[in-house]
């Protein structure tokens, strides 16, 4: 279950990027 580290960073960045939008 080891996905690309780039994928994980992209997901974490998208979450932080969607945080301000969700609020």
Short mmCIF file of N, CA and C in Angstrom, two decimals:
data_model
loop_
_atom_site.label_atom_id
_atom_site.label_comp_id
_atom_site.label_asym_id
_atom_site.label_seq_id
_atom_site.Cartn_x
_atom_site.Cartn_y
_atom_site.Cartn_z
N UNK A 1 0.86 -1.21 0.00
CA UNK A 1 0.00 0.00 0.00
C UNK A 1 0.89 1.26 0.00
N UNK A 2 1.90 1.24 -0.79
CA UNK A 2 2.79 2.44 -0.82
C UNK A 2 2.55 3.23 -2.10
N UNK A 3 1.80 4.28 -2.03
CA UNK A 3 1.51 5.05 -3.31
C UNK A 3 2.62 6.06 -3.56
N UNK A 4 2.57 6.67 -4.64
CA UNK A 4 3.63 7.67 -4.98
C UNK A 4 3.67 8.76 -3.91
N UNK A 5 4.84 9.12 -3.51
CA UNK A 5 4.93 10.19 -2.48
C UNK A 5 4.35 11.49 -3.06
N UNK A 6 4.47 11.63 -4.34
CA UNK A 6 3.93 12.87 -4.98
C UNK A 6 2.40 12.88 -4.80
N UNK A 7 1.81 11.71 -4.91
CA UNK A 7 0.33 11.63 -4.76
C UNK A 7 -0.06 12.04 -3.34
N UNK A 8 0.68 11.56 -2.39
CA UNK A 8 0.36 11.90 -0.97
C UNK A 8 0.52 13.39 -0.75
N UNK A 9 1.59 13.96 -1.28
CA UNK A 9 1.82 15.41 -1.07
C UNK A 9 0.71 16.19 -1.78
N UNK A 10 0.31 15.70 -2.92
CA UNK A 10 -0.75 16.41 -3.69
C UNK A 10 -2.06 16.38 -2.89
N UNK A 11 -2.34 15.26 -2.29
CA UNK A 11 -3.60 15.14 -1.51
C UNK A 11 -3.52 16.04 -0.28
N UNK A 12 -2.38 16.03 0.38
CA UNK A 12 -2.26 16.87 1.61
C UNK A 12 -2.35 18.34 1.21
N UNK A 13 -1.79 18.69 0.09
CA UNK A 13 -1.81 20.13 -0.34
C UNK A 13 -3.25 20.46 -0.75
N UNK A 14 -3.89 19.54 -1.40
CA UNK A 14 -5.29 19.83 -1.84
C UNK A 14 -6.17 20.01 -0.60
N UNK A 15 -5.89 19.28 0.44
CA UNK A 15 -6.73 19.39 1.68
C UNK A 15 -6.49 20.77 2.28
N UNK A 16 -5.27 21.18 2.35
CA UNK A 16 -4.99 22.52 2.95
C UNK A 16 -5.54 23.61 2.02
N UNK A 17 -5.55 23.30 0.74
CA UNK A 17 -6.03 24.31 -0.24
C UNK A 17 -7.56 24.38 -0.20
N UNK A 18 -8.18 23.26 0.16
CA UNK A 18 -9.67 23.24 0.20
C UNK A 18 -10.13 23.71 1.59
N UNK A 19 -9.25 23.73 2.56
CA UNK A 19 -9.66 24.16 3.92
C UNK A 19 -10.26 25.57 3.88
N UNK A 20 -9.54 26.53 3.35
CA UNK A 20 -10.05 27.92 3.29
C UNK A 20 -11.31 28.01 2.41
N UNK A 21 -11.39 27.17 1.43
CA UNK A 21 -12.56 27.23 0.52
C UNK A 21 -13.80 26.65 1.22
N UNK A 22 -13.58 25.59 1.97
CA UNK A 22 -14.73 24.95 2.67
C UNK A 22 -15.26 25.92 3.73
N UNK A 23 -14.38 26.68 4.32
CA UNK A 23 -14.83 27.61 5.36
C UNK A 23 -15.52 28.77 4.67
#
